[in-house]
mmCIF file of N, CA and C in Angstrom:
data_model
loop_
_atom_site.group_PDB
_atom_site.id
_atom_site.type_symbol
_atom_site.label_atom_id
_atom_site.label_comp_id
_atom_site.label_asym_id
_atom_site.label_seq_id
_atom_site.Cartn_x
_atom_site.Cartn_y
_atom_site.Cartn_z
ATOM 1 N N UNK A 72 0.843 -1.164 0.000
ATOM 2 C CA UNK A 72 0.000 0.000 0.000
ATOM 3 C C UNK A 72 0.897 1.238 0.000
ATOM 4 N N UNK A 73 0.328 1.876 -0.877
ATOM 5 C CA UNK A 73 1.607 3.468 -0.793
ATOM 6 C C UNK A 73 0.770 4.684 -1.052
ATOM 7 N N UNK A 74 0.836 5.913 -0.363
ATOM 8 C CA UNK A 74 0.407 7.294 -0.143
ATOM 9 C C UNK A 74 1.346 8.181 -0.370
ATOM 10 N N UNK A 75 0.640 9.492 -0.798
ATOM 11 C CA UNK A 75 2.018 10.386 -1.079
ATOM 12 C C UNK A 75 1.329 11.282 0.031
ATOM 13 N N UNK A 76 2.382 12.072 0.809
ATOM 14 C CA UNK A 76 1.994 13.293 1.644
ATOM 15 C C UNK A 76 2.976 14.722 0.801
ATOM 16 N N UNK A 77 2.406 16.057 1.315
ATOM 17 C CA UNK A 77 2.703 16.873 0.488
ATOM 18 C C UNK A 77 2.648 17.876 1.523
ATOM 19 N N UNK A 78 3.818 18.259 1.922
ATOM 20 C CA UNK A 78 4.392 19.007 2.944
ATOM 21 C C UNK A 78 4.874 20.633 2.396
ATOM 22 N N UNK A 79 4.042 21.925 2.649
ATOM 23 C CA UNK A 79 4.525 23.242 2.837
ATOM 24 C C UNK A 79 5.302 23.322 3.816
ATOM 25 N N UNK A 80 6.716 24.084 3.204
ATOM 26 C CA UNK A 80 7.449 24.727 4.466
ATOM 27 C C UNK A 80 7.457 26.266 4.152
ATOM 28 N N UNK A 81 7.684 26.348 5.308
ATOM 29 C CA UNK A 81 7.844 28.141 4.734
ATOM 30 C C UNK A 81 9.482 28.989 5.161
ATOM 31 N N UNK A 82 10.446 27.969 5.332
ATOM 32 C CA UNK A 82 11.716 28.124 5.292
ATOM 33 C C UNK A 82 12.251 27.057 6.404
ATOM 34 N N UNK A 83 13.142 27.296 6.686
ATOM 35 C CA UNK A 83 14.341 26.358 7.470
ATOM 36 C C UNK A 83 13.236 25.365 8.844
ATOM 37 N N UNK A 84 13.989 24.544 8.962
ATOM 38 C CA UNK A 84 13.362 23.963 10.146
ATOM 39 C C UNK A 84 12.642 22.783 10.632
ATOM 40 N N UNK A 85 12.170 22.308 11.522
ATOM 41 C CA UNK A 85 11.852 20.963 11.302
ATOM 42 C C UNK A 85 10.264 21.108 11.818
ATOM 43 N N UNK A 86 9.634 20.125 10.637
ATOM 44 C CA UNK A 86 8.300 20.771 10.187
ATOM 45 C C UNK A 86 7.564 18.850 11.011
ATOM 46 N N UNK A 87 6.751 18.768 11.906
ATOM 47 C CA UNK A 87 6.271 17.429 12.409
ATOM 48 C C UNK A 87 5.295 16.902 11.615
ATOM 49 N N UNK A 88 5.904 15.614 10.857
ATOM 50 C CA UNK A 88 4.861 14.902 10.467
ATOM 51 C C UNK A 88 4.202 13.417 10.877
ATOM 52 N N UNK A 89 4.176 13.558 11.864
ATOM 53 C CA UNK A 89 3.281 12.473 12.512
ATOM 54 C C UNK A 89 2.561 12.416 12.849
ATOM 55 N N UNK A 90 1.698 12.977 12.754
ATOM 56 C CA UNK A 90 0.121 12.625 12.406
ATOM 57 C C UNK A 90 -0.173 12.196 11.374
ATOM 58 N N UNK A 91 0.075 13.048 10.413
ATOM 59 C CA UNK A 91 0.009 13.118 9.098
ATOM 60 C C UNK A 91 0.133 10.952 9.020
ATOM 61 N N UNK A 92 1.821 10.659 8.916
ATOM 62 C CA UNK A 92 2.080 9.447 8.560
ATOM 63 C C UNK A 92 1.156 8.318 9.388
ATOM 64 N N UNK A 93 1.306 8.604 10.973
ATOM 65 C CA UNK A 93 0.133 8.028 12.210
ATOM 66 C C UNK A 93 -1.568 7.338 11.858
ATOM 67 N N UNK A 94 -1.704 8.707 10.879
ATOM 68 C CA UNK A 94 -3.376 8.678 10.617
ATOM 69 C C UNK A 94 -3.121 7.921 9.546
ATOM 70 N N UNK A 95 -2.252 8.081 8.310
ATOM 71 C CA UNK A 95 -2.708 6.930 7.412
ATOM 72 C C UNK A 95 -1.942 5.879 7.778
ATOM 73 N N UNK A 96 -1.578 5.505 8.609
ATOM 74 C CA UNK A 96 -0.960 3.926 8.718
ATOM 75 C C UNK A 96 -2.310 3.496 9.491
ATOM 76 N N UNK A 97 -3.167 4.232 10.662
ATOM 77 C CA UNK A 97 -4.115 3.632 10.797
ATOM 78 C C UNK A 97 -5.341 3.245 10.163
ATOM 79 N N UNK A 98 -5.457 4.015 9.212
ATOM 80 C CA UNK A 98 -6.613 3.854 8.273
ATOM 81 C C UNK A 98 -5.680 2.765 7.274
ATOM 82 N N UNK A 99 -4.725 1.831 6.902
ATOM 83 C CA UNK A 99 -4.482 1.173 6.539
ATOM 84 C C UNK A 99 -5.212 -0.122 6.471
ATOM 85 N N UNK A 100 -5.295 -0.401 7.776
ATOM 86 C CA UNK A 100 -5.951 -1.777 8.353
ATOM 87 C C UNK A 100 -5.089 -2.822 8.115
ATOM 88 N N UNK A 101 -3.671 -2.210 8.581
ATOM 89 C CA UNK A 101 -2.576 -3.279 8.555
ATOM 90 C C UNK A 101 -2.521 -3.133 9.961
ATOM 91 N N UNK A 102 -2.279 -4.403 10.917
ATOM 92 C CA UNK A 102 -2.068 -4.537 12.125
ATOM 93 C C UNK A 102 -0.225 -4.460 12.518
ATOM 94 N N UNK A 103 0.122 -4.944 11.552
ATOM 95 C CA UNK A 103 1.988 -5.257 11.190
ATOM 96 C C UNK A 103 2.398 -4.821 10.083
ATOM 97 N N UNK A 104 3.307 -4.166 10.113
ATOM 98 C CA UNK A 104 4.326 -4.334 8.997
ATOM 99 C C UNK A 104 5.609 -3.409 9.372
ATOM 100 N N UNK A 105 6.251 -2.714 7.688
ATOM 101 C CA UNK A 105 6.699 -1.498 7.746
ATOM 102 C C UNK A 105 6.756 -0.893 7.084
ATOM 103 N N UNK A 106 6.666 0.480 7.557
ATOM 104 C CA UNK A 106 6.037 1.883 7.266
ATOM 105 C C UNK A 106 7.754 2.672 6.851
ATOM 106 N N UNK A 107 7.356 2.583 5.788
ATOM 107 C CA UNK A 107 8.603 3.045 4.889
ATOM 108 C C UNK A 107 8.392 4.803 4.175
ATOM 109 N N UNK A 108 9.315 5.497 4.875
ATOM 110 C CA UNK A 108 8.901 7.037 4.190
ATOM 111 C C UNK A 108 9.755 7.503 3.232
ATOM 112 N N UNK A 109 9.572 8.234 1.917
ATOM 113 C CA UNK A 109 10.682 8.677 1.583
ATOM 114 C C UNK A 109 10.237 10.039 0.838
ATOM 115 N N UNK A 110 11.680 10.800 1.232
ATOM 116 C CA UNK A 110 11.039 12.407 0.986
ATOM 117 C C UNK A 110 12.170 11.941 -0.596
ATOM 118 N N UNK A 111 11.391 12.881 -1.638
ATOM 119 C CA UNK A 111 12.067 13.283 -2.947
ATOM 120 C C UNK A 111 12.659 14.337 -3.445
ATOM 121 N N UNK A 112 13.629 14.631 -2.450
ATOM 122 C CA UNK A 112 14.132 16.218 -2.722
ATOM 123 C C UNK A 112 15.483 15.468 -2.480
ATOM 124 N N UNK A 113 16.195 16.738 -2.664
ATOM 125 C CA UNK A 113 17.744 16.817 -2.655
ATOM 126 C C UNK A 113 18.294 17.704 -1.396
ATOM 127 N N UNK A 114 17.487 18.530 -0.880
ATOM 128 C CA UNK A 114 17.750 19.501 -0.245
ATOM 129 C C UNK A 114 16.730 19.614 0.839
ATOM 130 N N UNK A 115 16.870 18.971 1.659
ATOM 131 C CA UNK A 115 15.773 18.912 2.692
ATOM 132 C C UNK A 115 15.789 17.657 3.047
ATOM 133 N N UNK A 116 15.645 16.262 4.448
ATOM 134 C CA UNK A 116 15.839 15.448 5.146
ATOM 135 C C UNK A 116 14.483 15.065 6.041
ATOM 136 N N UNK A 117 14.708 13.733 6.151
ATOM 137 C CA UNK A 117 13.761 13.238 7.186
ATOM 138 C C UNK A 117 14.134 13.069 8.724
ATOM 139 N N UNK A 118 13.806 12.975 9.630
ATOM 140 C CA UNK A 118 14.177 12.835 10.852
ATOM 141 C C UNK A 118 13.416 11.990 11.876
ATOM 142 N N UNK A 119 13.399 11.287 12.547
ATOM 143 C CA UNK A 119 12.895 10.890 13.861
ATOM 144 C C UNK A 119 13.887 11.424 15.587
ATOM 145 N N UNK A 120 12.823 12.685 15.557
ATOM 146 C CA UNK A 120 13.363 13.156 16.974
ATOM 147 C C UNK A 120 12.507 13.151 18.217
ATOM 148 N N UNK A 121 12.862 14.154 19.095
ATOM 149 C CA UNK A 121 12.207 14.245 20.390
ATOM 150 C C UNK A 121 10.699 15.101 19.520
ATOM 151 N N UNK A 122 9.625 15.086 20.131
ATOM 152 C CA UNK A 122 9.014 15.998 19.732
ATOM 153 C C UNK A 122 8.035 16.615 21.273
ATOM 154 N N UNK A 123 8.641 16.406 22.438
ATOM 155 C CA UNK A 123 8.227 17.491 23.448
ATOM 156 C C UNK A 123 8.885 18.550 23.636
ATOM 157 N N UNK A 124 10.161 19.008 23.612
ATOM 158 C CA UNK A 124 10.453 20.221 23.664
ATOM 159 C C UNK A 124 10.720 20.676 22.808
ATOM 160 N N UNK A 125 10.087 22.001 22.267
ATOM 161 C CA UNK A 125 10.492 22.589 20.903
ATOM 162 C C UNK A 125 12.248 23.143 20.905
ATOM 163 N N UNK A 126 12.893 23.328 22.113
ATOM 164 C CA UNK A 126 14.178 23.895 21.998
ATOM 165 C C UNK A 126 14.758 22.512 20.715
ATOM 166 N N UNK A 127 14.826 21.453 21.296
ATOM 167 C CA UNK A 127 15.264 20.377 20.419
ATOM 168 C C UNK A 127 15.278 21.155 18.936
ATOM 169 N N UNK A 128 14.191 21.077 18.494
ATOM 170 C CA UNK A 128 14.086 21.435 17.103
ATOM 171 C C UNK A 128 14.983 22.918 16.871
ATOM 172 N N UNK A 129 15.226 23.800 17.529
ATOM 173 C CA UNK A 129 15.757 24.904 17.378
ATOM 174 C C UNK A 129 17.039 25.034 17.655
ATOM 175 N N UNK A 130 17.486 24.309 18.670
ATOM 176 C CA UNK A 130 18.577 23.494 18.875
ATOM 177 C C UNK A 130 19.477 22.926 17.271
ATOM 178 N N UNK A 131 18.688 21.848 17.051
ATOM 179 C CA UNK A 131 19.088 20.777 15.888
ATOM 180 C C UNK A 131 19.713 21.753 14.679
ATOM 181 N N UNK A 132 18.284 22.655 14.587
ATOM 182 C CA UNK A 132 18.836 23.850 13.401
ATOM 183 C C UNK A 132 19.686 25.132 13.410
ATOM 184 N N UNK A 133 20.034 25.139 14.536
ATOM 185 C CA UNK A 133 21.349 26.175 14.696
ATOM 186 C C UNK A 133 22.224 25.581 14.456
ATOM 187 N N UNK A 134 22.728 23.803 14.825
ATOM 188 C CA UNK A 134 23.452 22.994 15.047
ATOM 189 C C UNK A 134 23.905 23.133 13.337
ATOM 190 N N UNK A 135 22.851 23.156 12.356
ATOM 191 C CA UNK A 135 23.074 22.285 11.342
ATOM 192 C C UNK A 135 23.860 23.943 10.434
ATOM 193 N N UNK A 136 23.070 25.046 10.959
ATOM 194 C CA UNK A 136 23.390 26.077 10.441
ATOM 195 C C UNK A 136 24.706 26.936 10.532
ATOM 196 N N UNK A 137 24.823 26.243 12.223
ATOM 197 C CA UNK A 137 26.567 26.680 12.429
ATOM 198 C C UNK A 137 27.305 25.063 11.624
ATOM 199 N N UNK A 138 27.161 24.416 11.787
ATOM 200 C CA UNK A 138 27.901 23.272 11.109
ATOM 201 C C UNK A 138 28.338 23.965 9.349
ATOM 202 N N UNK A 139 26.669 23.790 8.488
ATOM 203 C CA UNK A 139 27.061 24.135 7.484
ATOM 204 C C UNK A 139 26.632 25.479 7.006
ATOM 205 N N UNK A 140 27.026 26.569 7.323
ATOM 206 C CA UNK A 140 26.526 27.870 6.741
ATOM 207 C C UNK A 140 26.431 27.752 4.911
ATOM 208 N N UNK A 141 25.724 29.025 5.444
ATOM 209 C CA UNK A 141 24.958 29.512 3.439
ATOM 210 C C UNK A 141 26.434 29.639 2.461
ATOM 211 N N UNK A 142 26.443 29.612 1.502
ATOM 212 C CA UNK A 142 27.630 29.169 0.540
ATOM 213 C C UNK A 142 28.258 31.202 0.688
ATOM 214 N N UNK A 143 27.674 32.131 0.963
ATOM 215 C CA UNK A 143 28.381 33.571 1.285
ATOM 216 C C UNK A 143 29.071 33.213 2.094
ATOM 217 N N UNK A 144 29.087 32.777 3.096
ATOM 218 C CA UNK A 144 30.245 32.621 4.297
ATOM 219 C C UNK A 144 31.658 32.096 4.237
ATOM 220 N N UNK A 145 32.346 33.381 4.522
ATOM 221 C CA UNK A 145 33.606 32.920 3.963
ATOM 222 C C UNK A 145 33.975 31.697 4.197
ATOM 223 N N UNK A 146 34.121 30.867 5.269
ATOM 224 C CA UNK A 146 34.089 29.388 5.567
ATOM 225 C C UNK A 146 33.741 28.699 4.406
ATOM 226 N N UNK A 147 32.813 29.109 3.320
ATOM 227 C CA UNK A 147 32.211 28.051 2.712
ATOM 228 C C UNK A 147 33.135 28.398 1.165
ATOM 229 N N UNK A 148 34.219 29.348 0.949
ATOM 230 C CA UNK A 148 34.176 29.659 -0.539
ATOM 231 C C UNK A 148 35.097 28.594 -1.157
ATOM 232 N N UNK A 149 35.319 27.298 -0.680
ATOM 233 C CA UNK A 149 35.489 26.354 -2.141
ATOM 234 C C UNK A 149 34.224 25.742 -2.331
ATOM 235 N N UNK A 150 33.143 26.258 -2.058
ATOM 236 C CA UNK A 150 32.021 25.633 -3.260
ATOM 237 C C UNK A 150 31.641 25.999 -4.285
ATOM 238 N N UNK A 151 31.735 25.610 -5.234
ATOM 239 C CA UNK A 151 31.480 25.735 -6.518
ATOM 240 C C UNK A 151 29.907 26.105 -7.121
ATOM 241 N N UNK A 152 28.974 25.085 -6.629
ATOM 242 C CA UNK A 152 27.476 25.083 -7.541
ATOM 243 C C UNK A 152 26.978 26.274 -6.095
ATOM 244 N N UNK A 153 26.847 27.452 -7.092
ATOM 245 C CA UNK A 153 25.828 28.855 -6.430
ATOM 246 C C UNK A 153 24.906 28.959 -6.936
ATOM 247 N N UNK A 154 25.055 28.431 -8.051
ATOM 248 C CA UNK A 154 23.880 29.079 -9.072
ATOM 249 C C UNK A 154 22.343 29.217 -8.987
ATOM 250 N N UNK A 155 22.160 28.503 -7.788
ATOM 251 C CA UNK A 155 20.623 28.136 -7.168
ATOM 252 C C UNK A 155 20.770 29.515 -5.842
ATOM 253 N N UNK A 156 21.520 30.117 -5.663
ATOM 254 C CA UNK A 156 21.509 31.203 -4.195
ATOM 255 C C UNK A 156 22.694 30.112 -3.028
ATOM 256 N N UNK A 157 22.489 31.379 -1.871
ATOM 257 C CA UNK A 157 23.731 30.891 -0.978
ATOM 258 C C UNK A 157 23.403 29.856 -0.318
ATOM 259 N N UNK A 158 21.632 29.636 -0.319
ATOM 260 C CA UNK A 158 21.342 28.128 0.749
ATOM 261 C C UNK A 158 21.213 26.986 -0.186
ATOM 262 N N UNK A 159 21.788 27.163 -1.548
ATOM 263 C CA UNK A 159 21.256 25.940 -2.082
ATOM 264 C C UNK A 159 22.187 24.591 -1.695
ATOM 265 N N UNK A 160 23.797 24.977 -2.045
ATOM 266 C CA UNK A 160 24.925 23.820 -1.819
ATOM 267 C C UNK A 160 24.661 23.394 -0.495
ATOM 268 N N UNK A 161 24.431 24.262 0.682
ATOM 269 C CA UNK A 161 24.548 23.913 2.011
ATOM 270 C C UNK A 161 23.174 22.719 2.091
ATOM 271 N N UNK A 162 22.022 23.171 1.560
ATOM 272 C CA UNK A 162 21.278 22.261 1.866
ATOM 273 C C UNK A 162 21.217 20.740 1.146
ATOM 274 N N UNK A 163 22.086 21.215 -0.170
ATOM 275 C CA UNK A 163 22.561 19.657 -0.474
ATOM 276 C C UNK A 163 23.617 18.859 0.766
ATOM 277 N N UNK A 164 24.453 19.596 1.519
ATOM 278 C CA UNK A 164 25.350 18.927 2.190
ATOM 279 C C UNK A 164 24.484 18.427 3.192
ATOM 280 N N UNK A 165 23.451 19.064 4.064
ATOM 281 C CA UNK A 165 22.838 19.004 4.923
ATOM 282 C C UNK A 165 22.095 17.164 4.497
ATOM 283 N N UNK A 166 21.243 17.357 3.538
ATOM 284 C CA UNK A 166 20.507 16.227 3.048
ATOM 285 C C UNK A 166 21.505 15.330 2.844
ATOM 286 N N UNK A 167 22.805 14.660 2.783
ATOM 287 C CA UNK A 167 23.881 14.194 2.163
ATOM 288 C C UNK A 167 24.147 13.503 4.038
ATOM 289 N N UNK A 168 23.677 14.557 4.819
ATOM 290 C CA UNK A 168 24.393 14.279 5.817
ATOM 291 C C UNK A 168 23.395 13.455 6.572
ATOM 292 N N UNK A 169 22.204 13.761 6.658
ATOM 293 C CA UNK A 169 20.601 13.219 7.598
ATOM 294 C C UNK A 169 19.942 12.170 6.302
ATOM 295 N N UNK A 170 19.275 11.783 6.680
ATOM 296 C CA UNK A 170 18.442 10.640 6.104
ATOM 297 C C UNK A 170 16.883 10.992 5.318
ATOM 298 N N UNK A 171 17.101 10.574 4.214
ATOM 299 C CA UNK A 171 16.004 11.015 2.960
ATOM 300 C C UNK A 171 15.131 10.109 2.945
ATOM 301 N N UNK A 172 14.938 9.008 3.877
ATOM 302 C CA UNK A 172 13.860 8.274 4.268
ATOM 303 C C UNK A 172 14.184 7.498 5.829
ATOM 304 N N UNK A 173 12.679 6.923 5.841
ATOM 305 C CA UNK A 173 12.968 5.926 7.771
ATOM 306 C C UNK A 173 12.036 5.202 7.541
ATOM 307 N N UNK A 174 12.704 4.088 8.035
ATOM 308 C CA UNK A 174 11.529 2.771 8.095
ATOM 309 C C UNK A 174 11.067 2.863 9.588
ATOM 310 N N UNK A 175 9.697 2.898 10.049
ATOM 311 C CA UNK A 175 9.465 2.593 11.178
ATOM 312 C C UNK A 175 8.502 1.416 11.395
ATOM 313 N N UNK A 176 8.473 0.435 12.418
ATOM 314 C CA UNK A 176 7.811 -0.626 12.691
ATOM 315 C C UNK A 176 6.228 -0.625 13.176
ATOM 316 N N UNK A 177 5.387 -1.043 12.751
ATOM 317 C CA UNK A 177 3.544 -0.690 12.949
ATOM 318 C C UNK A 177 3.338 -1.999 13.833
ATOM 319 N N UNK A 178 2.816 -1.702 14.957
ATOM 320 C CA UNK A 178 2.650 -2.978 15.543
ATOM 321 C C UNK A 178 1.173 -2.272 16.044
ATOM 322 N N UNK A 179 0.271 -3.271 16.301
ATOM 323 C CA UNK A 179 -1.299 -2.852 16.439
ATOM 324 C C UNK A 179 -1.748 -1.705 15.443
ATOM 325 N N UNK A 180 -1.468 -2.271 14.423
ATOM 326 C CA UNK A 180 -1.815 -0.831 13.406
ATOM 327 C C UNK A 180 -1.136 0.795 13.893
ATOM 328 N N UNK A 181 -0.345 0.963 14.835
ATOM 329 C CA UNK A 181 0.109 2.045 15.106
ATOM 330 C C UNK A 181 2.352 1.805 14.984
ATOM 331 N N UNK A 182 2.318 2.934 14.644
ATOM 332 C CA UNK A 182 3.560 3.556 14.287
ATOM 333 C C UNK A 182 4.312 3.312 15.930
ATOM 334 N N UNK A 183 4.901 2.345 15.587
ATOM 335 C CA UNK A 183 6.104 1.922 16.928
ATOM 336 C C UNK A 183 7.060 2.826 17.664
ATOM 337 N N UNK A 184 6.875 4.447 17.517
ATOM 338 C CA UNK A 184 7.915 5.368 17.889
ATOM 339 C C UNK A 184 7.597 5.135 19.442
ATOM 340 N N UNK A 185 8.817 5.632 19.992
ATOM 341 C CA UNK A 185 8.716 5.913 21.481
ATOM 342 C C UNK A 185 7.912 6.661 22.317
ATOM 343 N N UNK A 186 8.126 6.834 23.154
ATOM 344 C CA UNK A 186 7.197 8.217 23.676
ATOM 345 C C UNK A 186 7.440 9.730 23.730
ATOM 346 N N UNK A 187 8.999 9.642 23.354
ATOM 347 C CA UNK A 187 8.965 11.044 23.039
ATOM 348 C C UNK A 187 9.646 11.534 21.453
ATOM 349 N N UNK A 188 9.393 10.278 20.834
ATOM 350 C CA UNK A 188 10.019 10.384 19.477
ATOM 351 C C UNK A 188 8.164 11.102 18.237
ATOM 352 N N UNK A 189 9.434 11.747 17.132
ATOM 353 C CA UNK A 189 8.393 12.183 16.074
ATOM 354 C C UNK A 189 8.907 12.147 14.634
ATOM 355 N N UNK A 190 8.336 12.132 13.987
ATOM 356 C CA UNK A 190 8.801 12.545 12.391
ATOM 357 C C UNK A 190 9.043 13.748 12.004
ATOM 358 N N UNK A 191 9.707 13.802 11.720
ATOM 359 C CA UNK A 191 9.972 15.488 10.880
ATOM 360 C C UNK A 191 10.541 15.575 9.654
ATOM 361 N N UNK A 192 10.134 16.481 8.819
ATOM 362 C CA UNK A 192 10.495 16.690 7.611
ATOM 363 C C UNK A 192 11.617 18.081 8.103
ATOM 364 N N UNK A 193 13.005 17.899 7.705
ATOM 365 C CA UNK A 193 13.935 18.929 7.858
ATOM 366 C C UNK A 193 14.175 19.556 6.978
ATOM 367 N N UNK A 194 13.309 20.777 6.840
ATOM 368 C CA UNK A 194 13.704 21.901 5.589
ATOM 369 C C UNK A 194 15.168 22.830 5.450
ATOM 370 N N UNK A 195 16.078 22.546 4.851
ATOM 371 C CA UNK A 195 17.218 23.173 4.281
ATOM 372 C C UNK A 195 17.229 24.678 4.068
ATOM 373 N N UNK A 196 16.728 24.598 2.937
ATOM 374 C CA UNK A 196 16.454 25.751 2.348
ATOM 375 C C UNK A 196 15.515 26.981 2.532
ATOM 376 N N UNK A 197 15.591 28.149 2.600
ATOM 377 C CA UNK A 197 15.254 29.667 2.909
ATOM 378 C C UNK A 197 13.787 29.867 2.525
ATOM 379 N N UNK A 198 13.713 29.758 1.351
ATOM 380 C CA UNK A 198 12.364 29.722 0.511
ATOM 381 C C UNK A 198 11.615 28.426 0.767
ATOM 382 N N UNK A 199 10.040 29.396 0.635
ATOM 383 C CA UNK A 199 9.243 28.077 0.928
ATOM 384 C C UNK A 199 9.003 27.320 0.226
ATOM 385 N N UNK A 200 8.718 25.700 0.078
ATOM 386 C CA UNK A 200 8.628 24.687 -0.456
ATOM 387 C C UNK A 200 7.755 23.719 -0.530
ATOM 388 N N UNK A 201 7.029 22.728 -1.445
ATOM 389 C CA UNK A 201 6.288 21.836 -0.965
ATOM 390 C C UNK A 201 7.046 20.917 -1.099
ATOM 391 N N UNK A 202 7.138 20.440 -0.499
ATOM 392 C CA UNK A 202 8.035 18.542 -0.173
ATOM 393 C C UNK A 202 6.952 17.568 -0.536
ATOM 394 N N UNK A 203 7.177 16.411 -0.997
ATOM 395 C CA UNK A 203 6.554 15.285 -1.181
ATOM 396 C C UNK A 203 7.417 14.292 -1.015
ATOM 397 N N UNK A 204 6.699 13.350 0.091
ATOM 398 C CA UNK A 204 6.988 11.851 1.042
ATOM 399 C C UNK A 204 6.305 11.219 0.163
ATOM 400 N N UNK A 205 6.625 9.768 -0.323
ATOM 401 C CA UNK A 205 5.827 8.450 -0.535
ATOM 402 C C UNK A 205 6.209 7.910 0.955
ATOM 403 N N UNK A 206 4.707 6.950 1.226
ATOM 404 C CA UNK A 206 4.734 6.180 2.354
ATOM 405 C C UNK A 206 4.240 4.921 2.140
ATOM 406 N N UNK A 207 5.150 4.240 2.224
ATOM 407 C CA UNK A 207 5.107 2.622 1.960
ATOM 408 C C UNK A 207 4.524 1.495 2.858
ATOM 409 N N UNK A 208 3.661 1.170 3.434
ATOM 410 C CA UNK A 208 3.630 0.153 4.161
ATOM 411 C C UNK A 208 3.617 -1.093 3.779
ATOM 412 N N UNK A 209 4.735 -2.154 4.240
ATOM 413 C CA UNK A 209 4.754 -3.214 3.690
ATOM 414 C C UNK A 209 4.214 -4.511 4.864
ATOM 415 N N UNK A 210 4.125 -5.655 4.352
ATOM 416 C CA UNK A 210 4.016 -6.594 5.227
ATOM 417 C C UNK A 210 4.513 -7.386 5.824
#
C-alpha cells in the first residue's frame, strides 16, 4: 500500500509529520508491517526526533546552520554550484548528511515510535517549499 503526503514549508526547520504518517498507517488496516517514508528532494531530510520540547528542534537547526553555513560565508568559498543562491549547496550537504527516508515498525496498526520520538520533515532551504513523502507500508 503506498500514499504520497505533500508538505509546505515556509523556510528552514523541522516541520512534524506524525500525524500526518500516524493517521494513514491507521486507516491502513494493517495490524503489522513497515512503514517506509521517503522524501524526494535533494535539499531537505527526514528525521525521527524528540518531539516534546520545541528547543530540540531549534537546537538541531542552529546545530546544522553553524555546522554548514549559506555558501556567502567565507568558511564556505570552495564551493562551486551557487547558481541556485547561498542556501542551495549547504542544503545539499545538509541532506547528504541526515536521512532522505525511515523505516518505522507498525505494531497494532500504530507507528512503533517511542514516547517522546516524532517525524519530521527537515527543511534546508530559505524559501518556501512543498516537499513530497511516498509512504510505503509493507508486510
Amino acid at each position: 500500500m503506498q500514499s504520497r503526503f505533500c508538505v509546505r514549508t515556509s523556510g528552514p526547520g523541522l516541520y512534524e509529520i506524525t500525524g500526518d504518517a500516524a493517521r494513514w498507517v491507521a486507516g491502513a488496516g494493517r495490524p503489522e508491517g513497515l512503514c517506509t517514508l521517503f522524501l524526494r528532494h535533494t535539499s531537505a531530510s527526514l528525521l525521527i526526533q524528540e518531539n516534546a520540547d520545541p528547543d530540540v528542534r531549534r537546537d538541531l537547526d542552529a546545530f546544522f546552520r553553524r555546522l554548514v553555513p549559506h555558501a556567502d560565508d567565507p568558511r564556505m568559498d570552495y564551493l562551486t554550484h551557487r547558481c541556485e543562491g547561498p542556501d542551495d549547496m549547504p542544503a545539499h550537504i545538509k541532506a547528504a548528511l541526515l536521512p532522505v527516508s525511515l523505516s518505522i515498525p507498525v505494531v497494532d496498526g500504530r507507528l512503533a515510535l517511542g514516547t517522546w520520538q516524532g517525524i519530521y520533515l527537515f527543511e534546508h532551504r530559505d524559501t518556501p517549499h512543498h516537499r513530497e513523502i511516498i509512504a510505503h507500508l509493507g508486510g
